Amino acid sequence: MEEINELIEQRFRKLDDLRGLGINPYNGRFCPESTAAGLMENYQSTSKEDLESDSVNVSLAGRIIAMRDFGKACFAHVQDITGKMQIYFKKDMLNEKYSLIKKLDIGDIIGVKGKLFRTKTDELTIEVNDFVFLCKALRPLPEKWHGLRDIELRYRQRYVDLIVSPSVKEVFAKRSIIIKSIRDFLELHGFIEVETPMMHLIPGGAIAKPFKTHHIALGIDLYMRIAPELYLKRLLVGGYERVFELNKNFRNEGISTKHNPEFTMLEFYVAYEDYNFLMSFTEELFSYVANKALGTLKIPYGNAIIDLTPPWPRIPMLDIMKQKDVPGDIISDPENAIKWAMSRKINIDSRDSHAKVLDEIFKEVVEPELIQPVFITDYPVELSPLAKRKCDNPDFIERFELFIAGREIANAFSELTDPIDQKERFLKQVEAKKKGDEEAHWMDEDFVRALEYGMPPAAGEGIGIDRLVMLLTNSQSIRDVILFPQLKPEISNT
């Protein structure tokens, strides 16, 4: 720590020296005519002789990430968003300005002008004939950043992580491509993008605990949305037939490699279709996005190669549990299910319903083994109070969850459009909330009223964008694909 403090003090002294010389260490606009990658691409095959004869003049701006001072000459590497480029400072070229090289540090941002040449080792380099300080960095970049003990520091100081780790930049560039591809696909299929409220009077659309806030002017409590579902379905009532929203949700839950309290969700709804349509549509969507982002449907994830080639298996929830050796009496008997779950320290309450216990058993026992893409279908009605019942078995609903690499990626169902059935299910959720279930749905009278005006048959789906990006970038933690994940407050040393 003392060494770091001394390095910072040295940089402050250099800052003062520059200002004493009348030099602004934080200059304004500089318009580089080139990028590092552009220069490499355009002149990769240009010979040393041709560069000398053509006298190619260029300008470049970026951060110094390496320096080698040889007294009367200095080599450095400058990094911009596209890559890095070697530059060469020579005393004979810069004359009196060469003394300012001593004021440069790794991490400083500069603008340079000069001509291209090749070194003795044939490396394309800019011989600098002028340079300007754009930003004096007062803190040194870390030499060792990616050790396991520094993992939280990487998330907390993402700005440094991005500077020193090109692979991290690549993840977030790929995230942008993925999101754009999703939008393109949906728009190609007639969907329009909408925005619905982030603050709800009644939290709904998912089984989750909300964040609570207070609106001073209205004098009411509001909740950060846990899902946009009920508002998007109101738009179906209003006459829109294909809508989607790609935005943030907030759930007051634990933090893990799979969960962040603020996360990005895609939800889309299509009138006159059901969950069977959505399974085929999801296969098309994932195939389109994977090809756009990666150029292949076979992708590495951890130790596995995930094959996204359609079609994917479709297996009812209780059937897959039997296939994974969950005993039959557990599936059929509530008391045995509770005992079995508790004996394996699965997180349940003895007051939980049979359906909820089975769901927790599924998450612990079955979900981790679902590596290749698979649609798990036909869940108990209690687990999905907004979904349509199956005609041939009304104790179950027309729903699927998509699992890939041992985690849920998407959730979808045929929408419940019967206002009477919907109200009854809301009332059952209210009773569950009174008994202590903090994640149970609230009664939403306005949504029931909207259904009473008539909503067309429809299907809706939610896709966790962060988890999809994890899959397509081979990232093992959700924090690796969120620029600024939620963390505990930093401990102050003062």
Tab-separated table of C-alpha atoms in Angstrom:
chain	number	residue	atom	x	y	z
A	1	MET	CA	0.000	0.000	0.000
A	2	GLU	CA	2.859	2.414	0.811
A	3	GLU	CA	4.384	1.699	-2.609
A	4	ILE	CA	1.080	2.535	-4.311
A	5	ASN	CA	0.763	5.755	-2.322
A	6	GLU	CA	4.277	6.787	-3.370
A	7	LEU	CA	3.477	6.116	-7.040
A	8	ILE	CA	0.351	8.268	-6.746
A	9	GLU	CA	2.353	11.051	-5.117
A	10	GLN	CA	4.872	10.901	-7.980
A	11	ARG	CA	2.069	11.314	-10.484
A	12	PHE	CA	0.664	14.300	-8.615
A	13	ARG	CA	4.113	15.893	-8.760
A	14	LYS	CA	4.243	15.317	-12.515
A	15	LEU	CA	0.788	16.873	-12.785
A	16	ASP	CA	2.017	19.972	-10.960
A	17	ASP	CA	5.125	20.102	-13.167
A	18	LEU	CA	3.027	20.031	-16.330
A	19	ARG	CA	0.794	22.826	-15.096
A	20	GLY	CA	3.892	24.778	-14.079
A	21	LEU	CA	5.071	24.529	-17.684
A	22	GLY	CA	1.748	25.883	-18.901
A	23	ILE	CA	0.626	22.504	-20.247
A	24	ASN	CA	-2.958	21.392	-19.701
A	25	PRO	CA	-2.834	17.720	-18.578
A	26	TYR	CA	-6.571	17.371	-19.339
A	27	ASN	CA	-6.854	18.703	-22.849
A	28	GLY	CA	-10.083	18.828	-24.783
A	29	ARG	CA	-10.968	17.681	-28.259
A	30	PHE	CA	-8.523	15.594	-30.284
A	31	CYS	CA	-9.736	14.031	-33.510
A	32	PRO	CA	-7.707	10.927	-34.399
A	33	GLU	CA	-7.831	10.096	-38.072
A	34	SER	CA	-7.057	6.432	-37.456
A	35	THR	CA	-7.682	3.533	-35.108
A	36	ALA	CA	-5.155	0.917	-34.032
A	37	ALA	CA	-7.024	-1.898	-35.768
A	38	GLY	CA	-7.581	0.218	-38.868
A	39	LEU	CA	-3.871	0.949	-39.230
A	40	MET	CA	-2.992	-2.707	-38.757
A	41	GLU	CA	-5.539	-3.793	-41.346
A	42	ASN	CA	-4.726	-1.134	-43.935
A	43	TYR	CA	-0.943	-1.428	-43.720
A	44	GLN	CA	-0.345	-5.019	-42.645
A	45	SER	CA	1.135	-5.947	-46.026
A	46	THR	CA	2.845	-2.627	-46.778
A	47	SER	CA	6.615	-3.064	-46.894
A	48	LYS	CA	9.143	-1.036	-44.929
A	49	GLU	CA	10.390	0.559	-48.141
A	50	ASP	CA	6.920	1.556	-49.318
A	51	LEU	CA	6.112	3.141	-45.944
A	52	GLU	CA	9.304	5.173	-46.113
A	53	SER	CA	8.747	6.304	-49.693
A	54	ASP	CA	5.056	7.121	-49.231
A	55	SER	CA	5.618	8.875	-45.849
A	56	VAL	CA	2.215	7.835	-44.451
A	57	ASN	CA	1.099	10.432	-41.864
A	58	VAL	CA	-1.427	9.331	-39.218
A	59	SER	CA	-2.927	10.428	-35.922
A	60	LEU	CA	-4.079	8.205	-33.072
A	61	ALA	CA	-5.461	8.625	-29.554
A	62	GLY	CA	-5.484	6.148	-26.699
A	63	ARG	CA	-4.183	5.018	-23.335
A	64	ILE	CA	-0.520	4.143	-22.761
A	65	ILE	CA	-0.357	0.531	-21.596
A	66	ALA	CA	3.393	-0.085	-21.885
A	67	MET	CA	6.570	2.014	-22.056
A	68	ARG	CA	10.265	1.284	-22.647
A	69	ASP	CA	12.569	4.275	-22.184
A	70	PHE	CA	16.028	4.111	-23.774
A	71	GLY	CA	17.220	7.620	-22.922
A	72	LYS	CA	17.193	9.306	-26.311
A	73	ALA	CA	14.324	7.180	-27.571
A	74	CYS	CA	11.214	5.603	-26.085
A	75	PHE	CA	8.815	2.924	-27.290
A	76	ALA	CA	5.251	2.702	-25.987
A	77	HIS	CA	2.013	0.943	-26.766
A	78	VAL	CA	-1.193	2.955	-27.042
A	79	GLN	CA	-4.541	1.195	-26.706
A	80	ASP	CA	-7.845	2.411	-28.148
A	81	ILE	CA	-11.194	0.646	-28.365
A	82	THR	CA	-10.016	-1.397	-31.375
A	83	GLY	CA	-6.662	-2.661	-30.093
A	84	LYS	CA	-3.124	-1.480	-29.471
A	85	MET	CA	-0.448	0.198	-31.582
A	86	GLN	CA	3.252	0.722	-30.992
A	87	ILE	CA	4.536	4.307	-31.019
A	88	TYR	CA	8.083	5.599	-31.060
A	89	PHE	CA	9.354	8.819	-29.458
A	90	LYS	CA	12.746	10.033	-30.686
A	91	LYS	CA	14.647	12.961	-29.176
A	92	ASP	CA	15.959	14.105	-32.566
A	93	MET	CA	12.397	14.295	-33.865
A	94	LEU	CA	10.691	15.956	-30.889
A	95	ASN	CA	13.603	18.200	-29.820
A	96	GLU	CA	12.726	20.186	-26.652
A	97	LYS	CA	9.331	18.488	-26.334
A	98	TYR	CA	11.080	15.184	-25.775
A	99	SER	CA	11.688	16.192	-22.140
A	100	LEU	CA	7.938	15.790	-21.572
A	101	ILE	CA	8.292	12.047	-22.101
A	102	LYS	CA	9.502	11.906	-18.486
A	103	LYS	CA	6.084	13.208	-17.444
A	104	LEU	CA	4.261	10.330	-19.147
A	105	ASP	CA	3.100	7.258	-17.199
A	106	ILE	CA	1.377	4.011	-18.050
A	107	GLY	CA	-2.333	4.779	-17.931
A	108	ASP	CA	-2.079	8.290	-19.385
A	109	ILE	CA	-4.255	9.091	-22.384
A	110	ILE	CA	-2.503	10.901	-25.212
A	111	GLY	CA	-2.996	11.951	-28.794
A	112	VAL	CA	-0.126	11.426	-31.230
A	113	LYS	CA	0.692	12.468	-34.780
A	114	GLY	CA	3.448	10.969	-36.898
A	115	LYS	CA	4.333	8.695	-39.757
A	116	LEU	CA	4.289	4.947	-40.101
A	117	PHE	CA	7.414	2.834	-40.306
A	118	ARG	CA	8.532	-0.689	-39.518
A	119	THR	CA	11.044	-1.508	-36.794
A	120	LYS	CA	13.927	-3.941	-37.145
A	121	THR	CA	11.575	-6.653	-35.936
A	122	ASP	CA	9.080	-5.601	-38.670
A	123	GLU	CA	6.491	-4.227	-36.214
A	124	LEU	CA	4.263	-1.508	-37.643
A	125	THR	CA	4.918	1.616	-35.560
A	126	ILE	CA	4.108	5.330	-35.476
A	127	GLU	CA	7.164	7.587	-35.297
A	128	VAL	CA	5.742	10.486	-33.260
A	129	ASN	CA	6.439	14.027	-34.437
A	130	ASP	CA	3.957	15.621	-32.043
A	131	PHE	CA	1.846	14.537	-29.087
A	132	VAL	CA	-0.582	16.076	-26.625
A	133	PHE	CA	-1.654	15.138	-23.110
A	134	LEU	CA	-5.366	14.301	-23.045
A	135	CYS	CA	-5.656	12.887	-19.524
A	136	LYS	CA	-3.049	12.432	-16.823
A	137	ALA	CA	-3.785	9.213	-14.885
A	138	LEU	CA	-3.156	9.686	-11.165
A	139	ARG	CA	-3.472	6.041	-10.184
A	140	PRO	CA	-1.231	3.280	-11.572
A	141	LEU	CA	-2.827	0.347	-13.341
A	142	PRO	CA	-2.510	-2.949	-11.436
A	143	GLU	CA	0.204	-5.313	-12.606
A	144	LYS	CA	-1.675	-8.422	-11.478
A	145	TRP	CA	-5.418	-8.154	-11.763
A	146	HIS	CA	-6.997	-11.499	-12.517
A	147	GLY	CA	-6.058	-13.572	-9.501
A	148	LEU	CA	-8.994	-15.245	-7.775
A	149	ARG	CA	-8.579	-13.067	-4.695
A	150	ASP	CA	-9.131	-9.970	-6.851
A	151	ILE	CA	-12.417	-11.158	-8.367
A	152	GLU	CA	-14.625	-8.768	-6.375
A	153	LEU	CA	-12.227	-5.898	-7.038
A	154	ARG	CA	-12.628	-6.547	-10.760
A	155	TYR	CA	-16.411	-6.175	-10.468
A	156	ARG	CA	-16.202	-3.187	-8.142
A	157	GLN	CA	-13.693	-1.344	-10.334
A	158	ARG	CA	-15.015	-2.480	-13.690
A	159	TYR	CA	-13.471	0.584	-15.336
A	160	VAL	CA	-10.006	-0.808	-14.528
A	161	ASP	CA	-11.028	-4.321	-15.516
A	162	LEU	CA	-12.010	-3.035	-18.954
A	163	ILE	CA	-8.685	-1.231	-19.379
A	164	VAL	CA	-6.466	-4.196	-18.577
A	165	SER	CA	-8.600	-7.043	-19.951
A	166	PRO	CA	-9.456	-6.985	-23.668
A	167	SER	CA	-11.437	-10.214	-23.211
A	168	VAL	CA	-13.813	-8.421	-20.843
A	169	LYS	CA	-14.446	-5.746	-23.449
A	170	GLU	CA	-15.192	-8.522	-25.936
A	171	VAL	CA	-17.868	-10.000	-23.658
A	172	PHE	CA	-19.755	-6.721	-23.484
A	173	ALA	CA	-19.325	-6.037	-27.185
A	174	LYS	CA	-20.824	-9.494	-27.782
A	175	ARG	CA	-23.651	-8.639	-25.374
A	176	SER	CA	-24.511	-5.638	-27.542
A	177	ILE	CA	-24.609	-7.835	-30.652
A	178	ILE	CA	-26.853	-10.363	-28.890
A	179	ILE	CA	-29.354	-7.710	-27.793
A	180	LYS	CA	-29.419	-6.079	-31.225
A	181	SER	CA	-29.975	-9.487	-32.856
A	182	ILE	CA	-32.929	-10.179	-30.558
A	183	ARG	CA	-34.524	-6.867	-31.474
A	184	ASP	CA	-33.898	-7.461	-35.174
A	185	PHE	CA	-35.445	-10.945	-35.042
A	186	LEU	CA	-38.579	-9.792	-33.231
A	187	GLU	CA	-39.060	-6.811	-35.521
A	188	LEU	CA	-38.654	-9.069	-38.554
A	189	HIS	CA	-41.558	-11.111	-37.162
A	190	GLY	CA	-43.893	-8.151	-36.740
A	191	PHE	CA	-43.314	-7.276	-33.083
A	192	ILE	CA	-43.168	-3.694	-31.853
A	193	GLU	CA	-41.052	-2.607	-28.898
A	194	VAL	CA	-42.827	-0.836	-26.026
A	195	GLU	CA	-41.964	0.587	-22.618
A	196	THR	CA	-44.064	-0.014	-19.525
A	197	PRO	CA	-43.722	1.397	-15.976
A	198	MET	CA	-40.732	0.594	-13.766
A	199	MET	CA	-42.640	1.553	-10.619
A	200	HIS	CA	-45.827	-0.383	-9.862
A	201	LEU	CA	-48.584	0.264	-7.407
A	202	ILE	CA	-49.123	-3.489	-7.275
A	203	PRO	CA	-46.115	-5.751	-7.975
A	204	GLY	CA	-47.097	-8.592	-10.263
A	205	GLY	CA	-46.226	-10.766	-13.218
A	206	ALA	CA	-43.878	-13.086	-11.348
A	207	ILE	CA	-43.461	-14.916	-8.067
A	208	ALA	CA	-40.826	-12.771	-6.366
A	209	LYS	CA	-40.231	-10.349	-3.504
A	210	PRO	CA	-40.209	-6.717	-4.694
A	211	PHE	CA	-38.171	-3.669	-3.724
A	212	LYS	CA	-40.285	-0.982	-2.059
A	213	THR	CA	-40.022	2.777	-2.411
A	214	HIS	CA	-42.173	5.791	-1.514
A	215	HIS	CA	-43.543	8.525	-3.759
A	216	ILE	CA	-43.594	11.738	-1.745
A	217	ALA	CA	-45.891	13.796	-3.978
A	218	LEU	CA	-48.556	11.080	-4.214
A	219	GLY	CA	-48.024	9.923	-0.641
A	220	ILE	CA	-48.056	6.251	-1.625
A	221	ASP	CA	-45.731	3.273	-1.592
A	222	LEU	CA	-44.597	1.947	-4.954
A	223	TYR	CA	-42.670	-1.154	-5.959
A	224	MET	CA	-39.865	-1.594	-8.472
A	225	ARG	CA	-41.240	-3.938	-11.056
A	226	ILE	CA	-40.548	-7.644	-10.801
A	227	ALA	CA	-41.914	-8.209	-14.323
A	228	PRO	CA	-43.691	-6.182	-17.044
A	229	GLU	CA	-46.144	-9.004	-17.800
A	230	LEU	CA	-49.424	-7.546	-16.620
A	231	TYR	CA	-48.866	-4.255	-18.447
A	232	LEU	CA	-47.863	-5.986	-21.666
A	233	LYS	CA	-51.004	-8.103	-21.538
A	234	ARG	CA	-53.072	-4.955	-21.049
A	235	LEU	CA	-51.676	-3.907	-24.442
A	236	LEU	CA	-53.047	-7.124	-25.955
A	237	VAL	CA	-56.436	-6.145	-24.549
A	238	GLY	CA	-55.957	-2.751	-26.200
A	239	GLY	CA	-55.459	-4.290	-29.634
A	240	TYR	CA	-51.722	-4.786	-30.073
A	241	GLU	CA	-51.038	-8.320	-31.253
A	242	ARG	CA	-47.223	-8.645	-31.065
A	243	VAL	CA	-45.345	-6.638	-28.444
A	244	PHE	CA	-42.029	-6.947	-26.624
A	245	GLU	CA	-40.075	-5.124	-23.956
A	246	LEU	CA	-36.358	-5.536	-23.324
A	247	ASN	CA	-35.550	-3.805	-20.075
A	248	LYS	CA	-34.714	-4.096	-16.382
A	249	ASN	CA	-36.520	-6.031	-13.656
A	250	PHE	CA	-35.807	-5.849	-9.920
A	251	ARG	CA	-36.235	-8.654	-7.400
A	252	ASN	CA	-35.314	-8.455	-3.737
A	253	GLU	CA	-33.626	-11.836	-3.668
A	254	GLY	CA	-30.225	-13.341	-2.998
A	255	ILE	CA	-27.092	-12.720	-5.033
A	256	SER	CA	-25.281	-15.643	-6.653
A	257	THR	CA	-23.559	-16.677	-9.862
A	258	LYS	CA	-27.064	-16.920	-11.392
A	259	HIS	CA	-28.870	-14.029	-9.689
A	260	ASN	CA	-28.467	-10.263	-9.526
A	261	PRO	CA	-31.222	-8.132	-7.933
A	262	GLU	CA	-31.269	-5.884	-11.023
A	263	PHE	CA	-31.315	-7.860	-14.256
A	264	THR	CA	-32.294	-7.570	-17.907
A	265	MET	CA	-35.334	-9.433	-19.176
A	266	LEU	CA	-36.957	-9.826	-22.561
A	267	GLU	CA	-40.718	-10.363	-22.455
A	268	PHE	CA	-42.801	-10.736	-25.585
A	269	TYR	CA	-46.448	-11.585	-26.257
A	270	VAL	CA	-48.203	-12.774	-29.390
A	271	ALA	CA	-51.967	-12.959	-29.868
A	272	TYR	CA	-53.768	-16.003	-31.257
A	273	GLU	CA	-50.922	-18.424	-30.477
A	274	ASP	CA	-50.104	-20.857	-27.665
A	275	TYR	CA	-47.051	-22.268	-25.896
A	276	ASN	CA	-46.450	-24.865	-28.608
A	277	PHE	CA	-45.905	-22.046	-31.098
A	278	LEU	CA	-43.479	-20.380	-28.674
A	279	MET	CA	-41.300	-23.481	-28.406
A	280	SER	CA	-40.660	-23.489	-32.149
A	281	PHE	CA	-40.331	-19.697	-32.164
A	282	THR	CA	-37.753	-19.845	-29.348
A	283	GLU	CA	-35.672	-22.381	-31.273
A	284	GLU	CA	-35.677	-20.008	-34.253
A	285	LEU	CA	-34.806	-16.998	-32.072
A	286	PHE	CA	-31.868	-18.686	-30.338
A	287	SER	CA	-30.552	-20.052	-33.623
A	288	TYR	CA	-30.729	-16.605	-35.218
A	289	VAL	CA	-28.972	-14.883	-32.309
A	290	ALA	CA	-26.246	-17.541	-31.964
A	291	ASN	CA	-25.460	-17.365	-35.675
A	292	LYS	CA	-25.306	-13.559	-35.587
A	293	ALA	CA	-23.143	-13.434	-32.450
A	294	LEU	CA	-20.962	-16.525	-32.939
A	295	GLY	CA	-21.519	-17.855	-36.441
A	296	THR	CA	-22.322	-21.345	-35.131
A	297	LEU	CA	-24.962	-23.332	-33.221
A	298	LYS	CA	-22.383	-25.457	-31.415
A	299	ILE	CA	-20.921	-23.434	-28.603
A	300	PRO	CA	-18.464	-24.195	-25.798
A	301	TYR	CA	-19.726	-23.738	-22.269
A	302	GLY	CA	-17.540	-24.871	-19.396
A	303	ASN	CA	-16.556	-28.453	-20.136
A	304	ALA	CA	-19.478	-29.044	-22.518
A	305	ILE	CA	-20.295	-28.273	-26.128
A	306	ILE	CA	-23.876	-27.018	-26.249
A	307	ASP	CA	-25.691	-27.867	-29.485
A	308	LEU	CA	-28.467	-25.353	-30.201
A	309	THR	CA	-29.531	-27.102	-33.401
A	310	PRO	CA	-33.360	-27.502	-33.390
A	311	PRO	CA	-35.528	-29.278	-32.544
A	312	TRP	CA	-35.054	-29.557	-28.772
A	313	PRO	CA	-36.696	-32.230	-26.590
A	314	ARG	CA	-40.024	-31.414	-24.913
A	315	ILE	CA	-40.574	-33.292	-21.644
A	316	PRO	CA	-43.297	-32.805	-18.980
A	317	MET	CA	-41.985	-31.732	-15.564
A	318	LEU	CA	-43.107	-34.819	-13.640
A	319	ASP	CA	-41.797	-37.151	-16.366
A	320	ILE	CA	-38.293	-35.679	-16.237
A	321	MET	CA	-38.312	-35.984	-12.449
A	322	LYS	CA	-39.039	-39.694	-12.782
A	323	GLN	CA	-36.282	-40.020	-15.383
A	324	LYS	CA	-33.862	-38.416	-12.930
A	325	ASP	CA	-34.729	-41.007	-10.259
A	326	VAL	CA	-36.986	-38.904	-8.034
A	327	PRO	CA	-39.102	-41.625	-6.282
A	328	GLY	CA	-42.687	-42.005	-7.473
A	329	ASP	CA	-44.173	-41.679	-3.981
A	330	ILE	CA	-42.478	-38.286	-3.660
A	331	ILE	CA	-44.293	-37.104	-6.766
A	332	SER	CA	-47.654	-38.471	-5.639
A	333	ASP	CA	-47.585	-37.906	-1.855
A	334	PRO	CA	-47.182	-34.417	-0.284
A	335	GLU	CA	-45.957	-35.657	3.108
A	336	ASN	CA	-43.323	-37.930	1.599
A	337	ALA	CA	-42.199	-35.092	-0.640
A	338	ILE	CA	-41.642	-32.788	2.361
A	339	LYS	CA	-39.749	-35.464	4.310
A	340	TRP	CA	-37.615	-36.364	1.303
A	341	ALA	CA	-36.772	-32.728	0.595
A	342	MET	CA	-35.911	-31.931	4.199
A	343	SER	CA	-33.719	-35.015	4.505
A	344	ARG	CA	-31.653	-33.627	1.656
A	345	LYS	CA	-31.623	-30.097	3.127
A	346	ILE	CA	-33.570	-28.650	0.199
A	347	ASN	CA	-34.837	-25.181	1.065
A	348	ILE	CA	-38.546	-25.678	1.801
A	349	ASP	CA	-41.041	-24.910	4.559
A	350	SER	CA	-43.211	-27.630	6.086
A	351	ARG	CA	-46.224	-25.438	5.238
A	352	ASP	CA	-45.352	-25.347	1.527
A	353	SER	CA	-47.799	-26.878	-0.924
A	354	HIS	CA	-46.978	-30.115	-2.710
A	355	ALA	CA	-46.443	-28.235	-5.980
A	356	LYS	CA	-43.985	-25.815	-4.419
A	357	VAL	CA	-42.039	-28.645	-2.761
A	358	LEU	CA	-41.834	-30.513	-6.079
A	359	ASP	CA	-40.608	-27.318	-7.724
A	360	GLU	CA	-37.799	-26.961	-5.170
A	361	ILE	CA	-36.870	-30.640	-5.581
A	362	PHE	CA	-36.792	-30.113	-9.344
A	363	LYS	CA	-34.468	-27.108	-8.980
A	364	GLU	CA	-32.040	-28.978	-6.733
A	365	VAL	CA	-32.077	-32.456	-8.260
A	366	VAL	CA	-33.062	-32.158	-11.920
A	367	GLU	CA	-32.121	-28.676	-13.134
A	368	PRO	CA	-28.323	-29.020	-12.775
A	369	GLU	CA	-28.374	-32.080	-15.064
A	370	LEU	CA	-30.172	-30.329	-17.945
A	371	ILE	CA	-27.120	-29.402	-19.995
A	372	GLN	CA	-28.327	-29.610	-23.598
A	373	PRO	CA	-31.366	-27.478	-24.568
A	374	VAL	CA	-34.633	-28.955	-23.330
A	375	PHE	CA	-38.172	-27.633	-22.889
A	376	ILE	CA	-39.694	-28.780	-19.574
A	377	THR	CA	-43.466	-28.529	-19.958
A	378	ASP	CA	-46.768	-28.890	-18.105
A	379	TYR	CA	-46.292	-27.514	-14.594
A	380	PRO	CA	-48.794	-27.724	-11.705
A	381	VAL	CA	-51.324	-24.889	-11.898
A	382	GLU	CA	-50.327	-23.425	-8.527
A	383	LEU	CA	-46.842	-22.558	-9.810
A	384	SER	CA	-48.223	-20.354	-12.584
A	385	PRO	CA	-51.254	-18.308	-11.521
A	386	LEU	CA	-51.250	-16.364	-14.813
A	387	ALA	CA	-51.156	-19.347	-17.192
A	388	LYS	CA	-53.911	-21.222	-19.019
A	389	ARG	CA	-54.960	-24.660	-17.771
A	390	LYS	CA	-54.463	-27.738	-19.945
A	391	CYS	CA	-57.767	-28.833	-21.443
A	392	ASP	CA	-57.111	-32.535	-20.851
A	393	ASN	CA	-55.752	-32.075	-17.306
A	394	PRO	CA	-56.824	-28.829	-15.560
A	395	ASP	CA	-54.474	-29.441	-12.599
A	396	PHE	CA	-51.614	-28.513	-14.939
A	397	ILE	CA	-50.984	-25.530	-17.177
A	398	GLU	CA	-49.716	-24.957	-20.709
A	399	ARG	CA	-46.253	-23.794	-19.731
A	400	PHE	CA	-42.638	-24.535	-20.526
A	401	GLU	CA	-39.287	-23.533	-19.154
A	402	LEU	CA	-36.190	-23.746	-21.324
A	403	PHE	CA	-33.090	-25.130	-19.631
A	404	ILE	CA	-29.571	-24.993	-21.028
A	405	ALA	CA	-26.278	-25.619	-19.224
A	406	GLY	CA	-28.034	-26.517	-16.002
A	407	ARG	CA	-30.061	-23.331	-15.600
A	408	GLU	CA	-33.373	-21.814	-16.641
A	409	ILE	CA	-33.022	-19.489	-19.627
A	410	ALA	CA	-36.670	-18.865	-20.578
A	411	ASN	CA	-40.183	-19.230	-19.162
A	412	ALA	CA	-43.350	-19.176	-21.258
A	413	PHE	CA	-46.986	-20.175	-21.271
A	414	SER	CA	-50.336	-19.895	-22.935
A	415	GLU	CA	-51.958	-16.909	-21.273
A	416	LEU	CA	-54.954	-17.155	-18.997
A	417	THR	CA	-57.670	-14.966	-20.529
A	418	ASP	CA	-60.625	-16.027	-18.341
A	419	PRO	CA	-61.199	-13.138	-15.867
A	420	ILE	CA	-63.191	-15.301	-13.457
A	421	ASP	CA	-60.503	-17.990	-13.252
A	422	GLN	CA	-57.842	-15.280	-12.970
A	423	LYS	CA	-59.575	-13.603	-10.041
A	424	GLU	CA	-59.950	-16.916	-8.217
A	425	ARG	CA	-56.237	-17.624	-8.615
A	426	PHE	CA	-55.330	-14.153	-7.384
A	427	LEU	CA	-57.473	-14.760	-4.300
A	428	LYS	CA	-55.612	-18.013	-3.603
A	429	GLN	CA	-52.333	-16.120	-3.899
A	430	VAL	CA	-53.623	-13.520	-1.439
A	431	GLU	CA	-54.362	-16.313	1.037
A	432	ALA	CA	-50.849	-17.689	0.566
A	433	LYS	CA	-49.424	-14.213	1.226
A	434	LYS	CA	-51.446	-13.950	4.453
A	435	LYS	CA	-49.879	-17.250	5.545
A	436	GLY	CA	-46.388	-15.828	5.114
A	437	ASP	CA	-45.500	-16.389	1.455
A	438	GLU	CA	-43.765	-13.072	0.638
A	439	GLU	CA	-43.406	-14.009	-3.032
A	440	ALA	CA	-47.079	-14.752	-3.674
A	441	HIS	CA	-48.993	-12.589	-6.159
A	442	TRP	CA	-51.074	-9.645	-5.040
A	443	MET	CA	-54.649	-9.077	-6.097
A	444	ASP	CA	-54.700	-6.803	-9.155
A	445	GLU	CA	-58.294	-5.693	-9.668
A	446	ASP	CA	-57.428	-3.476	-12.623
A	447	PHE	CA	-55.845	-6.369	-14.481
A	448	VAL	CA	-58.944	-8.487	-13.881
A	449	ARG	CA	-61.037	-5.570	-15.160
A	450	ALA	CA	-58.858	-5.417	-18.278
A	451	LEU	CA	-59.502	-9.135	-18.900
A	452	GLU	CA	-63.224	-8.497	-18.529
A	453	TYR	CA	-63.011	-6.248	-21.612
A	454	GLY	CA	-61.643	-9.278	-23.464
A	455	MET	CA	-58.100	-10.399	-24.249
A	456	PRO	CA	-57.475	-12.593	-27.326
A	457	PRO	CA	-55.902	-16.019	-26.857
A	458	ALA	CA	-52.187	-15.408	-26.561
A	459	ALA	CA	-48.817	-16.775	-25.543
A	460	GLY	CA	-46.058	-14.933	-23.718
A	461	GLU	CA	-42.432	-15.583	-22.873
A	462	GLY	CA	-39.679	-14.168	-20.720
A	463	ILE	CA	-35.989	-14.718	-21.500
A	464	GLY	CA	-33.220	-13.847	-19.061
A	465	ILE	CA	-30.844	-11.770	-21.181
A	466	ASP	CA	-27.975	-11.963	-18.695
A	467	ARG	CA	-28.141	-15.753	-18.622
A	468	LEU	CA	-28.355	-15.914	-22.408
A	469	VAL	CA	-25.251	-13.721	-22.658
A	470	MET	CA	-23.521	-15.985	-20.121
A	471	LEU	CA	-24.268	-18.957	-22.357
A	472	LEU	CA	-23.091	-17.327	-25.576
A	473	THR	CA	-19.897	-15.878	-24.060
A	474	ASN	CA	-18.929	-18.939	-21.977
A	475	SER	CA	-19.196	-16.904	-18.769
A	476	GLN	CA	-19.665	-18.796	-15.512
A	477	SER	CA	-21.073	-15.970	-13.388
A	478	ILE	CA	-23.826	-13.455	-14.071
A	479	ARG	CA	-21.467	-10.801	-12.718
A	480	ASP	CA	-19.199	-11.412	-15.701
A	481	VAL	CA	-21.887	-10.170	-18.099
A	482	ILE	CA	-23.247	-7.224	-16.079
A	483	LEU	CA	-21.032	-4.166	-16.277
A	484	PHE	CA	-21.707	-3.028	-12.723
A	485	PRO	CA	-23.203	-5.887	-10.661
A	486	GLN	CA	-24.665	-5.282	-7.227
A	487	LEU	CA	-22.064	-5.611	-4.433
A	488	LYS	CA	-21.866	-5.004	-0.732
A	489	PRO	CA	-20.724	-1.477	0.183
A	490	GLU	CA	-16.975	-1.000	0.005
A	491	ILE	CA	-15.302	-1.116	3.429
A	492	SER	CA	-13.663	2.198	4.214
A	493	ASN	CA	-10.192	2.277	5.755
A	494	THR	CA	-10.846	5.627	7.413
